[in-house]
mmCIF file of C-alpha atoms in Angstrom:
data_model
loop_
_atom_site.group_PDB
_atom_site.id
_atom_site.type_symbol
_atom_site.label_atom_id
_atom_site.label_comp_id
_atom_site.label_asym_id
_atom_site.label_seq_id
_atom_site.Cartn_x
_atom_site.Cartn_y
_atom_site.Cartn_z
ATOM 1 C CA UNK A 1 0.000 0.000 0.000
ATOM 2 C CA UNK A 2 1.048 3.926 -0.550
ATOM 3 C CA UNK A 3 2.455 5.572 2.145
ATOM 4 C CA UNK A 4 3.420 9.399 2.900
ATOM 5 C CA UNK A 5 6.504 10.537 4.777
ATOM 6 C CA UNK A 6 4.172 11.269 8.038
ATOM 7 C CA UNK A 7 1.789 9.298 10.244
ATOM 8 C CA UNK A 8 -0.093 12.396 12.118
ATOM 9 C CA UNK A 9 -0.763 16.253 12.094
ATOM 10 C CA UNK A 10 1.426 16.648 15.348
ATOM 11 C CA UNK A 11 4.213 15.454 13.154
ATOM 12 C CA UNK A 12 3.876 17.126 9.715
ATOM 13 C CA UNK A 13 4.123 20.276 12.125
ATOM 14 C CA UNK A 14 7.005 19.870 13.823
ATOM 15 C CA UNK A 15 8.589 19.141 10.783
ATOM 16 C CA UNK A 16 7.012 22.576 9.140
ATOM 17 C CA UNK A 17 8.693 24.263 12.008
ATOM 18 C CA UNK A 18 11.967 22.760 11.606
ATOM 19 C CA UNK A 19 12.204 24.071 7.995
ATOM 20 C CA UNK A 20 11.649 27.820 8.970
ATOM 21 C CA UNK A 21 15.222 27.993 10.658
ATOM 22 C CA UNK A 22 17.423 26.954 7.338
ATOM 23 C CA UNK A 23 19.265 29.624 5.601
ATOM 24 C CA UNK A 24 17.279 30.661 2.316
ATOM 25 C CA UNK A 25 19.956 30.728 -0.472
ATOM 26 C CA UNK A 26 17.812 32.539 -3.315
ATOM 27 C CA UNK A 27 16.396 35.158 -1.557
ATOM 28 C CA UNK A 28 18.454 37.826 -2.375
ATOM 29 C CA UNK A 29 17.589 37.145 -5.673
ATOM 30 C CA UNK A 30 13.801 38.226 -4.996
ATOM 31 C CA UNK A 31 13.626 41.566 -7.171
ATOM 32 C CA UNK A 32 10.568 43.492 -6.878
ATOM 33 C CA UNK A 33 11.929 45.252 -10.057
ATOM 34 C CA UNK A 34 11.390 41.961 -12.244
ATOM 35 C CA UNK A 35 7.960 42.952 -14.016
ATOM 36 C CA UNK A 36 5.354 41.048 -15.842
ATOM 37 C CA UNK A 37 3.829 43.337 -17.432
ATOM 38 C CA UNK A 38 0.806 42.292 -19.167
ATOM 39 C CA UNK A 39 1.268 38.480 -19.232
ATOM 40 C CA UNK A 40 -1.759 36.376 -18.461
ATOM 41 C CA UNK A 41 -1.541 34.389 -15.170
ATOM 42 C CA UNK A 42 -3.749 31.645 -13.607
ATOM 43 C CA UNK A 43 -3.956 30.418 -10.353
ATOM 44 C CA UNK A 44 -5.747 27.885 -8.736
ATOM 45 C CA UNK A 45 -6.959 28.065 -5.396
ATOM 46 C CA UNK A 46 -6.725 31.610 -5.453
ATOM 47 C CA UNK A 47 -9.238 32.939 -2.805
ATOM 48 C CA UNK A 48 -7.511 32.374 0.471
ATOM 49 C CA UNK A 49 -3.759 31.810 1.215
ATOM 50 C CA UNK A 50 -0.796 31.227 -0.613
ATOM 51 C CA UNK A 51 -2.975 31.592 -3.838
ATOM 52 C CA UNK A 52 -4.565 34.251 -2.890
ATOM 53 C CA UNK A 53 -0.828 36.105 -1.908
ATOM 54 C CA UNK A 54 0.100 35.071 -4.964
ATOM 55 C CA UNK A 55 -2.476 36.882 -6.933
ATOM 56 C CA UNK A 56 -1.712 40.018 -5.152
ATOM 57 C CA UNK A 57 2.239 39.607 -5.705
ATOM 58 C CA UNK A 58 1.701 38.761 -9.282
ATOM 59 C CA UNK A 59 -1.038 41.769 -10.179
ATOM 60 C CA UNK A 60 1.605 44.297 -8.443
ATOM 61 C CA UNK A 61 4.054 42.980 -10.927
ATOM 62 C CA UNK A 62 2.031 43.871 -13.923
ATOM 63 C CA UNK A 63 0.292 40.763 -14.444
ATOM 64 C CA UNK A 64 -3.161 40.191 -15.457
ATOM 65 C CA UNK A 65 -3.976 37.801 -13.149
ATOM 66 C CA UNK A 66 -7.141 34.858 -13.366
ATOM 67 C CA UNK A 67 -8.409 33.634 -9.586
ATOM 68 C CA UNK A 68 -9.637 30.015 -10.942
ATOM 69 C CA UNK A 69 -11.377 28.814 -7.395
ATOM 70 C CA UNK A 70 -14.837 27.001 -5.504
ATOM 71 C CA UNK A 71 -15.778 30.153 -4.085
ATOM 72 C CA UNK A 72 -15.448 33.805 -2.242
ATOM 73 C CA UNK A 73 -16.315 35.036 -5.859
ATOM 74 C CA UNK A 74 -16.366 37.874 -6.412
ATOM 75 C CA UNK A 75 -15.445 39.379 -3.126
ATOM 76 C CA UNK A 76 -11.775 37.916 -2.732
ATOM 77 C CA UNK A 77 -11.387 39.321 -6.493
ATOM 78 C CA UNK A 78 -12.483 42.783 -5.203
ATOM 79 C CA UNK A 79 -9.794 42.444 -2.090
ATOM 80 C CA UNK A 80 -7.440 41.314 -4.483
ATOM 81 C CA UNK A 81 -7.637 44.544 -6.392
ATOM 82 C CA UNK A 82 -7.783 46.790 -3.448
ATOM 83 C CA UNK A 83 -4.251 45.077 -2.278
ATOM 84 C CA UNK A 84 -2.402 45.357 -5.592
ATOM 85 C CA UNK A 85 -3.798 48.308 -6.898
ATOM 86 C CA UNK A 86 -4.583 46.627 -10.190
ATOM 87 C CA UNK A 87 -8.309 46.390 -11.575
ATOM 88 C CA UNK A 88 -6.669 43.395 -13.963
ATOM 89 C CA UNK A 89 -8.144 40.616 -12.123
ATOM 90 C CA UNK A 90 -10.873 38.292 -13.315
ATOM 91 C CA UNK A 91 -12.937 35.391 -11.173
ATOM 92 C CA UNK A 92 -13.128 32.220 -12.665
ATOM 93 C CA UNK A 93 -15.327 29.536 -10.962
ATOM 94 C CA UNK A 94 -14.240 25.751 -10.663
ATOM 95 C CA UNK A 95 -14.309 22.901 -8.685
ATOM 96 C CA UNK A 96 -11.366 20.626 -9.145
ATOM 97 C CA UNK A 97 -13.543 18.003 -7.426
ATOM 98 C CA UNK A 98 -16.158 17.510 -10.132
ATOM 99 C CA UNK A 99 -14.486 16.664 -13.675
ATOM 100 C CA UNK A 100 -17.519 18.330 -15.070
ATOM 101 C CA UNK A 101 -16.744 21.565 -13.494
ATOM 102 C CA UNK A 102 -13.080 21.419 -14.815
ATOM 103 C CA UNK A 103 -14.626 20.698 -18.736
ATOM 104 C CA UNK A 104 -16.757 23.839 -18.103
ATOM 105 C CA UNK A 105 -14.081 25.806 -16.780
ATOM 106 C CA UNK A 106 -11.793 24.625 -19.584
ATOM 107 C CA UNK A 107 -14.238 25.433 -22.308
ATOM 108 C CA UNK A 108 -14.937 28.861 -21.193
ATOM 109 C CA UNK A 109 -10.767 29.732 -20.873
ATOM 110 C CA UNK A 110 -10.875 28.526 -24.441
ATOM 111 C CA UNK A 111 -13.780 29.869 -25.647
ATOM 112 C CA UNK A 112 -12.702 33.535 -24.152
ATOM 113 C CA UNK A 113 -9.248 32.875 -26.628
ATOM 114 C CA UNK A 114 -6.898 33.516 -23.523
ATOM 115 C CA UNK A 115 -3.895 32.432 -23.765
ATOM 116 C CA UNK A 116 -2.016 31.881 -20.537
ATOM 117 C CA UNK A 117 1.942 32.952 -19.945
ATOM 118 C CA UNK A 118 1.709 31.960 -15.987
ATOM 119 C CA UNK A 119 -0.130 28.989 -14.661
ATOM 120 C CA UNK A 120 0.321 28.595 -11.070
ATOM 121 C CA UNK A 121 -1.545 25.159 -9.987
ATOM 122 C CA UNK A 122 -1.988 25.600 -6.079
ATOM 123 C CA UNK A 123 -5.327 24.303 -5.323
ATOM 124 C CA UNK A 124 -5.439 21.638 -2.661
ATOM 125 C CA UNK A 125 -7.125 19.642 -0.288
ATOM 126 C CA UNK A 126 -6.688 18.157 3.429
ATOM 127 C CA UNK A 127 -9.404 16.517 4.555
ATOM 128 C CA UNK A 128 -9.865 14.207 7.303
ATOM 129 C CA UNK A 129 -10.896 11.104 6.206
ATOM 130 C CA UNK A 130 -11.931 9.885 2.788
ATOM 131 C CA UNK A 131 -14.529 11.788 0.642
ATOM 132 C CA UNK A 132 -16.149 10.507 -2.537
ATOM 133 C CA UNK A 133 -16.493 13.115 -5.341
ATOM 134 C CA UNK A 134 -19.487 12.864 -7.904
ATOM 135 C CA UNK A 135 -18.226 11.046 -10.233
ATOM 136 C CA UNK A 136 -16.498 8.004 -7.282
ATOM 137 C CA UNK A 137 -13.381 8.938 -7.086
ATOM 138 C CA UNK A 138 -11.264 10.012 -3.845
ATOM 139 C CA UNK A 139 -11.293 13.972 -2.941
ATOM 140 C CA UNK A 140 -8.070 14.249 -2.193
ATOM 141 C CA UNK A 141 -6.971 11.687 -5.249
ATOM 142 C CA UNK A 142 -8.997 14.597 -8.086
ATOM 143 C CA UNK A 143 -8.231 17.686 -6.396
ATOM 144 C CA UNK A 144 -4.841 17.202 -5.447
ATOM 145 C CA UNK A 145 -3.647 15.298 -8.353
ATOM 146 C CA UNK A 146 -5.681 14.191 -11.387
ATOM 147 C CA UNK A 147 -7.440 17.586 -11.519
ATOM 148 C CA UNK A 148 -4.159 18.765 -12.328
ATOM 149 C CA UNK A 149 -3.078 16.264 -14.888
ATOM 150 C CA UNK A 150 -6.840 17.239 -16.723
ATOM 151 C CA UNK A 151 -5.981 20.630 -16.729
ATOM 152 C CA UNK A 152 -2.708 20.475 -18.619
ATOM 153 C CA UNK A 153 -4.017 17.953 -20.862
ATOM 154 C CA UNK A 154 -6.835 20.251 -21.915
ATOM 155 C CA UNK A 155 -4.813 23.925 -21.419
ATOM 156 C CA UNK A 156 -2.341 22.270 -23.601
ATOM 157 C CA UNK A 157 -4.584 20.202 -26.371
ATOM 158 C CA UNK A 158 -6.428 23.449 -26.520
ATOM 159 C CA UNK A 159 -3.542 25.678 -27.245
ATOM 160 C CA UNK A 160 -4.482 28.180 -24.378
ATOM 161 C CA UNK A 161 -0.739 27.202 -23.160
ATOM 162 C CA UNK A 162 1.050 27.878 -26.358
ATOM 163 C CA UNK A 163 3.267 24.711 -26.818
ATOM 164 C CA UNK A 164 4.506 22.981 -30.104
ATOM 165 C CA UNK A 165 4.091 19.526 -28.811
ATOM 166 C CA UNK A 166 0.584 19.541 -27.806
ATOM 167 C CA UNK A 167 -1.201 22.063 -29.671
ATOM 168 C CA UNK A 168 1.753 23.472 -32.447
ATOM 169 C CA UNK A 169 1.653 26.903 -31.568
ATOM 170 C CA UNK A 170 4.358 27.385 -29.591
ATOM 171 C CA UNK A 171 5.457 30.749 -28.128
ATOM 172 C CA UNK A 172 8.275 32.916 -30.092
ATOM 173 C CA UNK A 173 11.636 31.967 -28.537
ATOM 174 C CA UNK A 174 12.406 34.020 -24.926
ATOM 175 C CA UNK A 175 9.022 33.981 -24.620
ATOM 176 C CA UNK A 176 8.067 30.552 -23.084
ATOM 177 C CA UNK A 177 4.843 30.337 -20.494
ATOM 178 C CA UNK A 178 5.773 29.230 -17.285
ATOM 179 C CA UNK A 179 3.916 26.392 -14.962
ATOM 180 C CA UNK A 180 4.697 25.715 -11.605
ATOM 181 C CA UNK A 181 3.317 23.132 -9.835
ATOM 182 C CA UNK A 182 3.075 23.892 -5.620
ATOM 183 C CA UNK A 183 3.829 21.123 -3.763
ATOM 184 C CA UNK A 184 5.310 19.828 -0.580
ATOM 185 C CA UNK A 185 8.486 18.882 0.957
ATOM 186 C CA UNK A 186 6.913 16.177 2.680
ATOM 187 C CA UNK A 187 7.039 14.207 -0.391
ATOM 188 C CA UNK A 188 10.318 13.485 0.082
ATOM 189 C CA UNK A 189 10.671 9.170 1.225
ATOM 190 C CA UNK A 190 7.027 8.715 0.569
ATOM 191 C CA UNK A 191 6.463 5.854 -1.288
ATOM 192 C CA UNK A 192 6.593 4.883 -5.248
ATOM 193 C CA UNK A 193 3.641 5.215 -6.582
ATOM 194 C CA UNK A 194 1.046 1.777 -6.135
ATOM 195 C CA UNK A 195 -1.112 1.070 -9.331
ATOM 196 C CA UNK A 196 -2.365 -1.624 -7.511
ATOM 197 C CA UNK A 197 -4.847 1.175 -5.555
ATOM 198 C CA UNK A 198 -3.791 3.718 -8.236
ATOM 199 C CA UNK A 199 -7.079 5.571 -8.629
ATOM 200 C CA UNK A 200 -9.539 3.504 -6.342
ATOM 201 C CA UNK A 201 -12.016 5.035 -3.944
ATOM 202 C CA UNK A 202 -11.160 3.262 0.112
ATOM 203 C CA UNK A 203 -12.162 4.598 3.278
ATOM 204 C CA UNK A 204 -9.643 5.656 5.683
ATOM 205 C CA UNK A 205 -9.535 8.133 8.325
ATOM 206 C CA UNK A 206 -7.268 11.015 9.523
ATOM 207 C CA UNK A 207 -3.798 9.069 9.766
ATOM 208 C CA UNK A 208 -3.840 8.234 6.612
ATOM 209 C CA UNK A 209 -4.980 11.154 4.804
ATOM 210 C CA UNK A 210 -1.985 13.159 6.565
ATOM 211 C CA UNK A 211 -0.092 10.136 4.754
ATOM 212 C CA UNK A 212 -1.927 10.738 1.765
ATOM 213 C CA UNK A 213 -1.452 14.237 1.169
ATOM 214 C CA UNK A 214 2.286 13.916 1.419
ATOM 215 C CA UNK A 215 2.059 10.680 -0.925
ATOM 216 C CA UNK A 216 -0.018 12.808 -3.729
ATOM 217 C CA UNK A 217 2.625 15.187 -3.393
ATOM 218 C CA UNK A 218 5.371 13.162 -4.828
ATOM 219 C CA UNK A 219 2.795 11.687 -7.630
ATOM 220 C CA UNK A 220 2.567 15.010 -8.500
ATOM 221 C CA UNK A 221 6.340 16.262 -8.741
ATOM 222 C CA UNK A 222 6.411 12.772 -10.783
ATOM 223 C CA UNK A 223 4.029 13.936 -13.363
ATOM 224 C CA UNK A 224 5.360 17.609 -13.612
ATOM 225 C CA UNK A 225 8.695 15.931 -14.632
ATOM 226 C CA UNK A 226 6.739 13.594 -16.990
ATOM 227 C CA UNK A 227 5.066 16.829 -18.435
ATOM 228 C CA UNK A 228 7.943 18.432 -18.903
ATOM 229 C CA UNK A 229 9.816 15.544 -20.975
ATOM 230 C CA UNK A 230 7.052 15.401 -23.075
ATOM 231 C CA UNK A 231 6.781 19.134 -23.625
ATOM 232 C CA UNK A 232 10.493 19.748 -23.918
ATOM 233 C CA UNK A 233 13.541 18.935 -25.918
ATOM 234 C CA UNK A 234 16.902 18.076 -24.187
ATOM 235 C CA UNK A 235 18.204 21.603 -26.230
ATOM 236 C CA UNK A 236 15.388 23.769 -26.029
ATOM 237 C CA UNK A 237 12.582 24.159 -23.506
ATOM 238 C CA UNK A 238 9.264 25.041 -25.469
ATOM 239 C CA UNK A 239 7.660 25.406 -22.094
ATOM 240 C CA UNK A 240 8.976 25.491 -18.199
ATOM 241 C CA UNK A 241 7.308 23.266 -15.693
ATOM 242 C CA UNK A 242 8.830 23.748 -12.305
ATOM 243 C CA UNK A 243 7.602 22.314 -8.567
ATOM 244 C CA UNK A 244 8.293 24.315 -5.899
ATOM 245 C CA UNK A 245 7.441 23.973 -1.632
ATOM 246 C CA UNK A 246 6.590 27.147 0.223
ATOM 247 C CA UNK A 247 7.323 25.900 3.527
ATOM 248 C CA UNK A 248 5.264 26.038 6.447
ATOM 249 C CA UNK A 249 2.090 28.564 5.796
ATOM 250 C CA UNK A 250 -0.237 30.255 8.026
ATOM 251 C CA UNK A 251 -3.768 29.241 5.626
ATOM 252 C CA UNK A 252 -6.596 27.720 6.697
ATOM 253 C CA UNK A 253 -5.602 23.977 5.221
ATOM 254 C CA UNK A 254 -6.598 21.937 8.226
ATOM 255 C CA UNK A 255 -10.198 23.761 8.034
ATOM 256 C CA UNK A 256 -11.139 20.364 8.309
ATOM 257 C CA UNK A 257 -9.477 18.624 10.969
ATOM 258 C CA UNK A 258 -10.847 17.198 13.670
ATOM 259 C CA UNK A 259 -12.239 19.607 16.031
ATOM 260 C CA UNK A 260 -9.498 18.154 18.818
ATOM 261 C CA UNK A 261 -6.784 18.738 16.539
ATOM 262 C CA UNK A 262 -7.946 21.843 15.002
ATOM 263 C CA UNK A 263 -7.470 24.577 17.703
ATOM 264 C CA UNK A 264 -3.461 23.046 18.432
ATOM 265 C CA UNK A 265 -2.826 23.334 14.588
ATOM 266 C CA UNK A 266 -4.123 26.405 14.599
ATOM 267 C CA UNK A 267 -2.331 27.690 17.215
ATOM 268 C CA UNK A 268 1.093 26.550 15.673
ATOM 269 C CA UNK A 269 0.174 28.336 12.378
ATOM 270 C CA UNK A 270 -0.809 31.545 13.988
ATOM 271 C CA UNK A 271 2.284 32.028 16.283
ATOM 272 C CA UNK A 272 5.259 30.064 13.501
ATOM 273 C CA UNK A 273 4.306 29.503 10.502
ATOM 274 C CA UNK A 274 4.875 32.103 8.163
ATOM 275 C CA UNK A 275 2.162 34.569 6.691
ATOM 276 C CA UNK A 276 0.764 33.662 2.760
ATOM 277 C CA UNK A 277 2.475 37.113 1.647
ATOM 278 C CA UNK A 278 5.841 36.071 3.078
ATOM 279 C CA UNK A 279 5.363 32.224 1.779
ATOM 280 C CA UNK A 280 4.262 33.877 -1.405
ATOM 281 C CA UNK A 281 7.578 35.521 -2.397
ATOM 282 C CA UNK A 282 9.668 32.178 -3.547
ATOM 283 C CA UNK A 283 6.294 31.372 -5.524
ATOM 284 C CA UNK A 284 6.601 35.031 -7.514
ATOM 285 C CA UNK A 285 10.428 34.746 -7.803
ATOM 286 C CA UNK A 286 9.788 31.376 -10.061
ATOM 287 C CA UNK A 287 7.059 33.313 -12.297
ATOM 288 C CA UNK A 288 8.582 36.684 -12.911
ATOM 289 C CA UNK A 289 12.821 36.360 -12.101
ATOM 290 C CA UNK A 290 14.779 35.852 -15.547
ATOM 291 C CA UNK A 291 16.462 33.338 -13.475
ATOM 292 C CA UNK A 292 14.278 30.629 -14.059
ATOM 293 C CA UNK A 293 13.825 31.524 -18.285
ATOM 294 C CA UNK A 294 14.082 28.661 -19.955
ATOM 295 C CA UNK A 295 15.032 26.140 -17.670
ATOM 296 C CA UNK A 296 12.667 23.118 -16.805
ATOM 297 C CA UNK A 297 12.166 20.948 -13.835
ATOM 298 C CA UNK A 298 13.902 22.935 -11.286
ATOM 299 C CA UNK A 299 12.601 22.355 -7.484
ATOM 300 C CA UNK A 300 12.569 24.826 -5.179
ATOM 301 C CA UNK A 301 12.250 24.804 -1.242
ATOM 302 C CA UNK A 302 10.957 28.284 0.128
ATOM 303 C CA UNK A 303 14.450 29.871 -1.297
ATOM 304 C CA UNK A 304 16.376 26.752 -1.125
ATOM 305 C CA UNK A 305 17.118 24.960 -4.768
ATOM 306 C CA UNK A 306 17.084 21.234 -4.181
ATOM 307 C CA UNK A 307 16.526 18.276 -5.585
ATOM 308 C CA UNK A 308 13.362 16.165 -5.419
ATOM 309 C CA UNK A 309 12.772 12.713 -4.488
ATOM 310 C CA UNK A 310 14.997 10.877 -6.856
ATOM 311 C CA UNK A 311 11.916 8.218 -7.803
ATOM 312 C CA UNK A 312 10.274 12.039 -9.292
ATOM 313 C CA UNK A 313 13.080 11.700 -11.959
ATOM 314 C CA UNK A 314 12.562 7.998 -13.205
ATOM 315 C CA UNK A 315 11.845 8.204 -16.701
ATOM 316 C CA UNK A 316 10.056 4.298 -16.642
ATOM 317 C CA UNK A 317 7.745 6.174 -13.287
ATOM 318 C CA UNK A 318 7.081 8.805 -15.493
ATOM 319 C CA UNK A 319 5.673 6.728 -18.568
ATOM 320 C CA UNK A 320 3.722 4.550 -16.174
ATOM 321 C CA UNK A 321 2.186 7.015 -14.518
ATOM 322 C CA UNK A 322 0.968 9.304 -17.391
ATOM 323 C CA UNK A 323 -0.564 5.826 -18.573
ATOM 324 C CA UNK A 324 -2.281 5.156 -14.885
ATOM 325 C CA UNK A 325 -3.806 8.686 -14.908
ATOM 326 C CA UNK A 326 -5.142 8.658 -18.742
ATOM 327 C CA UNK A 327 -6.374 5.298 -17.647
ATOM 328 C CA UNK A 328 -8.546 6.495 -14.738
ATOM 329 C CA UNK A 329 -9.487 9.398 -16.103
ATOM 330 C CA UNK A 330 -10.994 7.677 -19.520
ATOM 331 C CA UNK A 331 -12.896 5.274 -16.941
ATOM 332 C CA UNK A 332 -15.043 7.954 -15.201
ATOM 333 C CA UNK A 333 -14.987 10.715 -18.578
ATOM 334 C CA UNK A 334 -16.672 10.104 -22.473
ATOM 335 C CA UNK A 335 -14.672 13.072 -22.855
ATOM 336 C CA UNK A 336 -11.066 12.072 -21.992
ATOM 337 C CA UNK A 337 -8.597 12.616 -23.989
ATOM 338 C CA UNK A 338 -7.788 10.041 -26.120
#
């Protein structure tokens, strides 16, 4: 059976607060004077925390900046504005939960002929024991991970990220659109991924989703590096797909923990962990620095560049995942991608 790198809240946090004290390498390298002016940027999970930082840090900078989220539409939009001082932000609704939500999304990005430069995929989910979405699969399985792999398929087959692999209409060089993928330290030692359950709806309870969510993390860093092979050439990136782990945030994640658990985890966030605006900056230095142009499957932790799990990099993982998840998704969707 899958397994994450930890067995319980208490220890997930002590871990968080362990990484708070490292040195952050990159940080000098955060320049508020790196613009994006006028380059279309979507993130998910963008009405609270991180994403919601994020969409303030990346309006400031010029962007024009797409909340794709489940709710606080239209008011998190509005405070988005007021914080950034930019009236270039649009609302998108979507639940990652429901695959028919995501095709509705997807169509109307399409249909509206955007064409996306940034695509920040945040959106995630804790919660404490197994949920069933509408169409049988695990919660935490769509939102945290297959949601994501639909996305790109469809962003990508649909040309809305300009690509020459996917779609043929690839950006002029120097100007490649950027994804990042936001994941988790914690996926480091969880285990490789088990096709076996790969998929499969089970019932389990709060030990195991804390296992989970670290476990789904490193299926995810597996697939951006999958992504990126597929997009890329060894020579010349086409398009950059990069994971990176903000550290320890103060958002309201463990909404729905048990109520014994909840007020202790939320303690710990309040007086450590650091503030979405703070945990936001690494995120904004991997969208807008010229560091990062044109260079693929680079990991970042907070300001620290590191390398990921080394089962993220097998190429033989990578194939047999991409296969597991068109597999799934095909089983539950008439409209998969074939």
């Amino acid at each position: 059976m899958s397994h994450g790198r930890f067995k319980s809240p208490v220890e997930a946090v002590l871990t968080g607060l362990k990484d708070l004290f490292g040195k952050q390498d990159l940080e000098d390298r955060f320049n508020p004077s790196n613009r994006i002016e006028g380059k279309t940027c979507l993130v998910t999970g963008a009405n609270s925390g991180l994403g919601f930082a994020t969409a303030v840090q990346l309006a400031q900078r010029g962007g024009r900046v797409i909340m794709a989220c489940r709710s606080g539409i239209p008011d998190a939009g509005e405070k988005v504005k007021q914080l950034s001082g930019s009236d270039h932000i649009e609302m998108m609704r979507v639940d990652l939960s429901d695959i028919a939500e995501i095709h509705k999304f997807c169509d109307e990005v399409r249909d509206k002929n955007i064409s996306l430069d940034l695509v920040i995929l945040n959106a995630g989910v804790t919660p404490p024991k197994a949920r069933r979405t509408k169409q049988g699969l695990d919660e935490m399985f769509m939102v945290n991970y297959l949601a994501n792999f639909i996305l790109m398929h469809r962003f990508l087959k649909d040309g809305v990220i300009p690509n020459q692999a996917f779609a043929g209409n690839a950006h002029p060089e120097g100007d490649r659109p950027r994804v990042l993928f936001i994941s988790s330290d914690s996926h480091q030692g969880a285990s490789a991924v088990d096709y076996e359950e790969f998929g499969k709806y089970f019932d389990y309870g709060v030990s195991k989703a804390i296992n989970n969510y670290s476990y789904f993390k490193l299926v995810l860093n597996t697939f951006a590096v999958e992504l990126s092979k597929r997009l890329n050439d060894k020579d010349k990136i086409d398009v950059s797909v990069n994971v990176m782990c903000p550290g320890p945030v103060n958002t309201n994640i463990a909404r729905d923990a048990p109520t014994f658990l909840k007020a202790f985890i939320k303690l710990i966030f309040l007086l450590f962990f650091r503030s979405p605006m703070k945990a936001a900056r690494p995120v904004t230095y991997l969208c807008c620095s010229p560091d990062l142009e044109g260079k693929s499957t680079e990991y970042l932790h907070m300001f620290n560049q590191k390398k990921m799990d080394e089962k993220c990099y097998d190429s033989l993982e990578g194939t047999k995942l991409w296969k597991a998840s068109a597999e799934v998704w095909k089983s539950i969707d008439p409209k998969a991608c074939r």
